[in-house]
Amino acid sequence: MNGSPVATTPILYLARHATPDWNRKDIRYDVAPGPDLIPQGEEEAAQLGAFLRGAGVTRLVASPLVRTHRTAQIAGAIAEAPVTIDEAVREYSHEENDQAVFDRFHPRLAALFQEAADQGPIAIVTHGGPVRVLLERLGIDRDQLWHYRRQFDHQNPLAPAAAWELTRPAPDGAWRMRLAFSPTPFAEYPPAVSHV
C-alpha cells in the first residue's frame, strides 16, 4: 500500500477452512488442535490463496484450530499477506449456541471491517458454523442461505476453502453478501432466469 486511503467500500471475506481429515474420530472437531488438512485440502487452500491474491487481500485472520491455521498459512503465502491467529473466530463449540458464537465473533468482524477501510480487503479463515451464524445475523435472505446450505456438506453455507464477500456501502445500511469463491462448482443464487 502507498499509504493513501482505500477509495472503495471495505471488503471482508469469510472463508471456510479447506478439507481436513473427516475420518479422525480420536480428537474433537471443535477443540484445538482438531484434524489437519489432507492433500486435497492443501490444494484447495492454494486455490483460495490465488483468489485472495486476485482480490487484493492485505491480511488473513484465522481460527486457532490446525485446519484453519494451515489453510490460512497456505493461502496467505500465495496471496503474499500475513496471517494472525484470533480466538474470537474459532469453531462453534458444543457448549455454545448461535447467540454465543455471534457475541464473540461479531465484535471482531466489525473491527476488521473498519481496518479494511484503511488497509484493503481482509480475509477471516474460520468454520462453516460461524459463517452460517454471521450470515443469518447480518440479514441474509433465508432462501438465499438455504440455496447454498443444500449444496454443501453438513448443510454448511459454503464448501471447504470457499469464501463469502461482505461489504456494507453505508455505515448503518444493509450488508451485501455473496458467495464469491469456491474451489468446487456451485449454483449461484438466484438461479438464472431467461425471459422470452
PDB file of C-alpha atoms in Angstrom:
ATOM      1  CA  MET A   1       0.000   0.000   0.000  1.00  0.00           C
ATOM      2  CA  ASN A   2       1.236   3.500  -0.718  1.00  0.00           C
ATOM      3  CA  GLY A   3      -0.311   4.946   2.424  1.00  0.00           C
ATOM      4  CA  SER A   4      -3.249   6.547   0.639  1.00  0.00           C
ATOM      5  CA  PRO A   5      -6.742   5.675   1.874  1.00  0.00           C
ATOM      6  CA  VAL A   6      -8.671   2.939   0.125  1.00  0.00           C
ATOM      7  CA  ALA A   7     -11.241   4.597  -2.116  1.00  0.00           C
ATOM      8  CA  THR A   8     -13.678   1.704  -2.300  1.00  0.00           C
ATOM      9  CA  THR A   9     -16.151   0.190   0.112  1.00  0.00           C
ATOM     10  CA  PRO A  10     -14.387  -2.002   2.697  1.00  0.00           C
ATOM     11  CA  ILE A  11     -14.485  -5.720   1.932  1.00  0.00           C
ATOM     12  CA  LEU A  12     -14.223  -8.717   4.229  1.00  0.00           C
ATOM     13  CA  TYR A  13     -14.009 -12.318   3.093  1.00  0.00           C
ATOM     14  CA  LEU A  14     -15.413 -15.036   5.327  1.00  0.00           C
ATOM     15  CA  ALA A  15     -13.552 -18.163   4.249  1.00  0.00           C
ATOM     16  CA  ARG A  16     -14.016 -21.704   5.469  1.00  0.00           C
ATOM     17  CA  HIS A  17     -11.049 -23.960   6.142  1.00  0.00           C
ATOM     18  CA  ALA A  18     -10.044 -26.440   3.432  1.00  0.00           C
ATOM     19  CA  THR A  19     -10.855 -30.169   3.658  1.00  0.00           C
ATOM     20  CA  PRO A  20      -9.493 -31.809   6.814  1.00  0.00           C
ATOM     21  CA  ASP A  21      -9.294 -35.498   7.692  1.00  0.00           C
ATOM     22  CA  TRP A  22     -13.014 -36.051   8.322  1.00  0.00           C
ATOM     23  CA  ASN A  23     -12.257 -39.647   9.416  1.00  0.00           C
ATOM     24  CA  ARG A  24     -10.425 -38.681  12.604  1.00  0.00           C
ATOM     25  CA  LYS A  25     -12.617 -39.892  15.476  1.00  0.00           C
ATOM     26  CA  ASP A  26      -9.923 -39.775  18.150  1.00  0.00           C
ATOM     27  CA  ILE A  27      -9.925 -35.973  18.533  1.00  0.00           C
ATOM     28  CA  ARG A  28     -12.711 -33.446  18.886  1.00  0.00           C
ATOM     29  CA  TYR A  29     -13.560 -31.372  15.851  1.00  0.00           C
ATOM     30  CA  ASP A  30     -14.344 -28.231  17.875  1.00  0.00           C
ATOM     31  CA  VAL A  31     -11.332 -28.169  20.216  1.00  0.00           C
ATOM     32  CA  ALA A  32      -7.740 -27.323  19.227  1.00  0.00           C
ATOM     33  CA  PRO A  33      -5.876 -28.777  17.538  1.00  0.00           C
ATOM     34  CA  GLY A  34      -8.647 -30.635  15.683  1.00  0.00           C
ATOM     35  CA  PRO A  35      -7.951 -32.578  12.474  1.00  0.00           C
ATOM     36  CA  ASP A  36      -5.344 -31.378   9.990  1.00  0.00           C
ATOM     37  CA  LEU A  37      -5.785 -30.910   6.238  1.00  0.00           C
ATOM     38  CA  ILE A  38      -5.498 -33.785   3.790  1.00  0.00           C
ATOM     39  CA  PRO A  39      -3.618 -33.276   0.482  1.00  0.00           C
ATOM     40  CA  GLN A  40      -6.891 -32.309  -1.240  1.00  0.00           C
ATOM     41  CA  GLY A  41      -7.327 -29.630   1.408  1.00  0.00           C
ATOM     42  CA  GLU A  42      -3.858 -28.256   0.799  1.00  0.00           C
ATOM     43  CA  GLU A  43      -4.696 -27.887  -2.905  1.00  0.00           C
ATOM     44  CA  GLU A  44      -7.993 -26.166  -2.027  1.00  0.00           C
ATOM     45  CA  ALA A  45      -6.137 -23.777   0.286  1.00  0.00           C
ATOM     46  CA  ALA A  46      -3.779 -22.911  -2.575  1.00  0.00           C
ATOM     47  CA  GLN A  47      -6.759 -22.131  -4.805  1.00  0.00           C
ATOM     48  CA  LEU A  48      -8.206 -19.925  -2.056  1.00  0.00           C
ATOM     49  CA  GLY A  49      -4.850 -18.143  -1.862  1.00  0.00           C
ATOM     50  CA  ALA A  50      -4.898 -17.434  -5.598  1.00  0.00           C
ATOM     51  CA  PHE A  51      -8.397 -15.993  -5.280  1.00  0.00           C
ATOM     52  CA  LEU A  52      -7.423 -13.828  -2.286  1.00  0.00           C
ATOM     53  CA  ARG A  53      -4.317 -12.567  -4.103  1.00  0.00           C
ATOM     54  CA  GLY A  54      -6.508 -11.525  -7.051  1.00  0.00           C
ATOM     55  CA  ALA A  55      -8.931  -9.847  -4.621  1.00  0.00           C
ATOM     56  CA  GLY A  56      -6.108  -7.757  -3.145  1.00  0.00           C
ATOM     57  CA  VAL A  57      -6.386  -9.175   0.371  1.00  0.00           C
ATOM     58  CA  THR A  58      -3.901  -7.474   2.690  1.00  0.00           C
ATOM     59  CA  ARG A  59      -4.021  -9.917   5.596  1.00  0.00           C
ATOM     60  CA  LEU A  60      -5.701 -13.057   6.895  1.00  0.00           C
ATOM     61  CA  VAL A  61      -7.088 -13.686  10.372  1.00  0.00           C
ATOM     62  CA  ALA A  62      -7.534 -17.359  11.277  1.00  0.00           C
ATOM     63  CA  SER A  63      -9.119 -19.547  13.899  1.00  0.00           C
ATOM     64  CA  PRO A  64      -6.530 -21.311  16.091  1.00  0.00           C
ATOM     65  CA  LEU A  65      -7.573 -24.820  15.022  1.00  0.00           C
ATOM     66  CA  VAL A  66      -4.988 -26.529  12.838  1.00  0.00           C
ATOM     67  CA  ARG A  67      -7.253 -26.895   9.790  1.00  0.00           C
ATOM     68  CA  THR A  68      -7.960 -23.144   9.669  1.00  0.00           C
ATOM     69  CA  HIS A  69      -4.447 -22.096  10.613  1.00  0.00           C
ATOM     70  CA  ARG A  70      -2.938 -24.369   7.944  1.00  0.00           C
ATOM     71  CA  THR A  71      -5.453 -23.163   5.334  1.00  0.00           C
ATOM     72  CA  ALA A  72      -4.545 -19.555   6.162  1.00  0.00           C
ATOM     73  CA  GLN A  73      -0.785 -20.279   6.045  1.00  0.00           C
ATOM     74  CA  ILE A  74      -1.024 -21.805   2.572  1.00  0.00           C
ATOM     75  CA  ALA A  75      -3.439 -19.166   1.254  1.00  0.00           C
ATOM     76  CA  GLY A  76      -1.530 -16.304   2.878  1.00  0.00           C
ATOM     77  CA  ALA A  77       1.766 -17.387   1.333  1.00  0.00           C
ATOM     78  CA  ILE A  78       0.214 -17.359  -2.127  1.00  0.00           C
ATOM     79  CA  ALA A  79      -1.653 -14.090  -1.505  1.00  0.00           C
ATOM     80  CA  GLU A  80       1.551 -12.585  -0.038  1.00  0.00           C
ATOM     81  CA  ALA A  81      -0.435 -11.496   3.011  1.00  0.00           C
ATOM     82  CA  PRO A  82       0.413 -12.027   6.691  1.00  0.00           C
ATOM     83  CA  VAL A  83      -1.622 -14.347   8.911  1.00  0.00           C
ATOM     84  CA  THR A  84      -2.657 -13.755  12.515  1.00  0.00           C
ATOM     85  CA  ILE A  85      -4.500 -16.157  14.817  1.00  0.00           C
ATOM     86  CA  ASP A  86      -7.593 -14.960  16.664  1.00  0.00           C
ATOM     87  CA  GLU A  87      -9.538 -16.964  19.241  1.00  0.00           C
ATOM     88  CA  ALA A  88     -12.712 -14.956  18.530  1.00  0.00           C
ATOM     89  CA  VAL A  89     -13.124 -16.588  15.095  1.00  0.00           C
ATOM     90  CA  ARG A  90     -12.740 -20.182  16.298  1.00  0.00           C
ATOM     91  CA  GLU A  91     -15.057 -23.125  15.660  1.00  0.00           C
ATOM     92  CA  TYR A  92     -18.565 -23.358  17.075  1.00  0.00           C
ATOM     93  CA  SER A  93     -18.108 -25.434  20.261  1.00  0.00           C
ATOM     94  CA  HIS A  94     -20.537 -27.988  21.668  1.00  0.00           C
ATOM     95  CA  GLU A  95     -21.138 -25.677  24.635  1.00  0.00           C
ATOM     96  CA  GLU A  96     -22.183 -22.680  22.507  1.00  0.00           C
ATOM     97  CA  ASN A  97     -25.448 -21.644  20.914  1.00  0.00           C
ATOM     98  CA  ASP A  98     -25.818 -19.317  17.926  1.00  0.00           C
ATOM     99  CA  GLN A  99     -26.040 -16.213  20.107  1.00  0.00           C
ATOM    100  CA  ALA A 100     -22.816 -17.053  21.946  1.00  0.00           C
ATOM    101  CA  VAL A 101     -20.992 -17.565  18.640  1.00  0.00           C
ATOM    102  CA  PHE A 102     -22.306 -14.249  17.315  1.00  0.00           C
ATOM    103  CA  ASP A 103     -21.452 -12.401  20.543  1.00  0.00           C
ATOM    104  CA  ARG A 104     -17.802 -13.433  20.408  1.00  0.00           C
ATOM    105  CA  PHE A 105     -17.333 -13.207  16.632  1.00  0.00           C
ATOM    106  CA  HIS A 106     -19.273 -10.079  15.637  1.00  0.00           C
ATOM    107  CA  PRO A 107     -17.148  -7.502  17.534  1.00  0.00           C
ATOM    108  CA  ARG A 108     -14.046  -8.879  15.806  1.00  0.00           C
ATOM    109  CA  LEU A 109     -15.772  -8.812  12.419  1.00  0.00           C
ATOM    110  CA  ALA A 110     -16.809  -5.187  12.994  1.00  0.00           C
ATOM    111  CA  ALA A 111     -13.252  -4.182  13.975  1.00  0.00           C
ATOM    112  CA  LEU A 112     -11.755  -5.945  10.963  1.00  0.00           C
ATOM    113  CA  PHE A 113     -14.270  -4.244   8.681  1.00  0.00           C
ATOM    114  CA  GLN A 114     -13.039  -0.874   9.988  1.00  0.00           C
ATOM    115  CA  GLU A 115      -9.437  -1.954   9.402  1.00  0.00           C
ATOM    116  CA  ALA A 116     -10.337  -2.989   5.853  1.00  0.00           C
ATOM    117  CA  ALA A 117     -11.438   0.595   5.191  1.00  0.00           C
ATOM    118  CA  ASP A 118      -7.811   1.683   5.673  1.00  0.00           C
ATOM    119  CA  GLN A 119      -5.810  -1.404   4.717  1.00  0.00           C
ATOM    120  CA  GLY A 120      -7.833  -3.011   1.936  1.00  0.00           C
ATOM    121  CA  PRO A 121      -9.670  -6.340   1.905  1.00  0.00           C
ATOM    122  CA  ILE A 122      -9.160  -8.722   4.835  1.00  0.00           C
ATOM    123  CA  ALA A 123      -9.974 -12.449   4.937  1.00  0.00           C
ATOM    124  CA  ILE A 124     -11.163 -14.320   8.015  1.00  0.00           C
ATOM    125  CA  VAL A 125     -10.444 -18.053   7.780  1.00  0.00           C
ATOM    126  CA  THR A 126     -12.967 -19.724  10.042  1.00  0.00           C
ATOM    127  CA  HIS A 127     -15.520 -22.567  10.033  1.00  0.00           C
ATOM    128  CA  GLY A 128     -18.882 -23.301   8.421  1.00  0.00           C
ATOM    129  CA  GLY A 129     -20.928 -22.951  11.626  1.00  0.00           C
ATOM    130  CA  PRO A 130     -19.741 -19.443  12.494  1.00  0.00           C
ATOM    131  CA  VAL A 131     -20.128 -18.364   8.858  1.00  0.00           C
ATOM    132  CA  ARG A 132     -23.762 -19.528   8.913  1.00  0.00           C
ATOM    133  CA  VAL A 133     -24.446 -17.672  12.171  1.00  0.00           C
ATOM    134  CA  LEU A 134     -22.912 -14.443  10.872  1.00  0.00           C
ATOM    135  CA  LEU A 135     -24.751 -14.567   7.548  1.00  0.00           C
ATOM    136  CA  GLU A 136     -28.055 -15.134   9.351  1.00  0.00           C
ATOM    137  CA  ARG A 137     -27.493 -12.373  11.916  1.00  0.00           C
ATOM    138  CA  LEU A 138     -26.237  -9.903   9.315  1.00  0.00           C
ATOM    139  CA  GLY A 139     -29.509 -10.265   7.429  1.00  0.00           C
ATOM    140  CA  ILE A 140     -29.009 -12.648   4.519  1.00  0.00           C
ATOM    141  CA  ASP A 141     -32.199 -13.720   2.768  1.00  0.00           C
ATOM    142  CA  ARG A 142     -33.291 -17.088   4.190  1.00  0.00           C
ATOM    143  CA  ASP A 143     -33.953 -18.540   0.742  1.00  0.00           C
ATOM    144  CA  GLN A 144     -30.508 -17.478  -0.427  1.00  0.00           C
ATOM    145  CA  LEU A 145     -28.837 -19.060   2.586  1.00  0.00           C
ATOM    146  CA  TRP A 146     -30.704 -22.345   2.137  1.00  0.00           C
ATOM    147  CA  HIS A 147     -29.905 -22.324  -1.580  1.00  0.00           C
ATOM    148  CA  TYR A 148     -26.251 -22.717  -0.579  1.00  0.00           C
ATOM    149  CA  ARG A 149     -26.723 -24.880   2.505  1.00  0.00           C
ATOM    150  CA  ARG A 150     -28.420 -27.527   0.345  1.00  0.00           C
ATOM    151  CA  GLN A 151     -25.359 -27.684  -1.922  1.00  0.00           C
ATOM    152  CA  PHE A 152     -22.563 -28.221   0.574  1.00  0.00           C
ATOM    153  CA  ASP A 153     -21.504 -30.798   3.143  1.00  0.00           C
ATOM    154  CA  HIS A 154     -23.159 -30.821   6.568  1.00  0.00           C
ATOM    155  CA  GLN A 155     -25.507 -28.014   5.391  1.00  0.00           C
ATOM    156  CA  ASN A 156     -22.678 -25.511   5.543  1.00  0.00           C
ATOM    157  CA  PRO A 157     -23.277 -22.308   3.543  1.00  0.00           C
ATOM    158  CA  LEU A 158     -20.004 -22.791   1.663  1.00  0.00           C
ATOM    159  CA  ALA A 159     -17.669 -25.529   0.506  1.00  0.00           C
ATOM    160  CA  PRO A 160     -14.255 -26.144   2.099  1.00  0.00           C
ATOM    161  CA  ALA A 161     -11.876 -23.278   1.180  1.00  0.00           C
ATOM    162  CA  ALA A 162     -14.736 -21.204  -0.262  1.00  0.00           C
ATOM    163  CA  ALA A 163     -15.297 -17.546   0.670  1.00  0.00           C
ATOM    164  CA  TRP A 164     -18.210 -15.179   1.125  1.00  0.00           C
ATOM    165  CA  GLU A 165     -17.634 -11.498   0.328  1.00  0.00           C
ATOM    166  CA  LEU A 166     -19.155  -8.989   2.766  1.00  0.00           C
ATOM    167  CA  THR A 167     -19.500  -5.282   2.036  1.00  0.00           C
ATOM    168  CA  ARG A 168     -21.567  -2.507   3.606  1.00  0.00           C
ATOM    169  CA  PRO A 169     -21.732   0.606   1.436  1.00  0.00           C
ATOM    170  CA  ALA A 170     -23.425   2.721   4.148  1.00  0.00           C
ATOM    171  CA  PRO A 171     -22.353   2.570   7.814  1.00  0.00           C
ATOM    172  CA  ASP A 172     -25.888   1.829   9.002  1.00  0.00           C
ATOM    173  CA  GLY A 173     -27.038   0.180   5.799  1.00  0.00           C
ATOM    174  CA  ALA A 174     -27.696  -3.418   4.893  1.00  0.00           C
ATOM    175  CA  TRP A 175     -24.836  -5.841   4.405  1.00  0.00           C
ATOM    176  CA  ARG A 176     -24.233  -7.119   0.887  1.00  0.00           C
ATOM    177  CA  MET A 177     -23.239 -10.761   0.943  1.00  0.00           C
ATOM    178  CA  ARG A 178     -22.325 -13.079  -1.902  1.00  0.00           C
ATOM    179  CA  LEU A 179     -20.543 -16.368  -2.266  1.00  0.00           C
ATOM    180  CA  ALA A 180     -17.529 -15.042  -4.155  1.00  0.00           C
ATOM    181  CA  PHE A 181     -15.292 -18.099  -4.499  1.00  0.00           C
ATOM    182  CA  SER A 182     -15.348 -21.872  -4.244  1.00  0.00           C
ATOM    183  CA  PRO A 183     -12.744 -24.397  -5.397  1.00  0.00           C
ATOM    184  CA  THR A 184     -15.662 -26.681  -6.304  1.00  0.00           C
ATOM    185  CA  PRO A 185     -18.545 -25.801  -8.658  1.00  0.00           C
ATOM    186  CA  PHE A 186     -21.748 -24.375  -7.203  1.00  0.00           C
ATOM    187  CA  ALA A 187     -25.027 -22.986  -8.478  1.00  0.00           C
ATOM    188  CA  GLU A 188     -25.258 -19.248  -7.890  1.00  0.00           C
ATOM    189  CA  TYR A 189     -28.284 -17.582  -6.310  1.00  0.00           C
ATOM    190  CA  PRO A 190     -30.635 -16.555  -7.743  1.00  0.00           C
ATOM    191  CA  PRO A 191     -30.825 -19.191 -10.459  1.00  0.00           C
ATOM    192  CA  ALA A 192     -30.513 -17.792 -13.947  1.00  0.00           C
ATOM    193  CA  VAL A 193     -33.908 -16.927 -15.400  1.00  0.00           C
ATOM    194  CA  SER A 194     -34.394 -16.385 -19.089  1.00  0.00           C
ATOM    195  CA  HIS A 195     -37.238 -14.178 -20.262  1.00  0.00           C
ATOM    196  CA  VAL A 196     -38.784 -14.952 -23.613  1.00  0.00           C
TER     197      VAL A 196
END
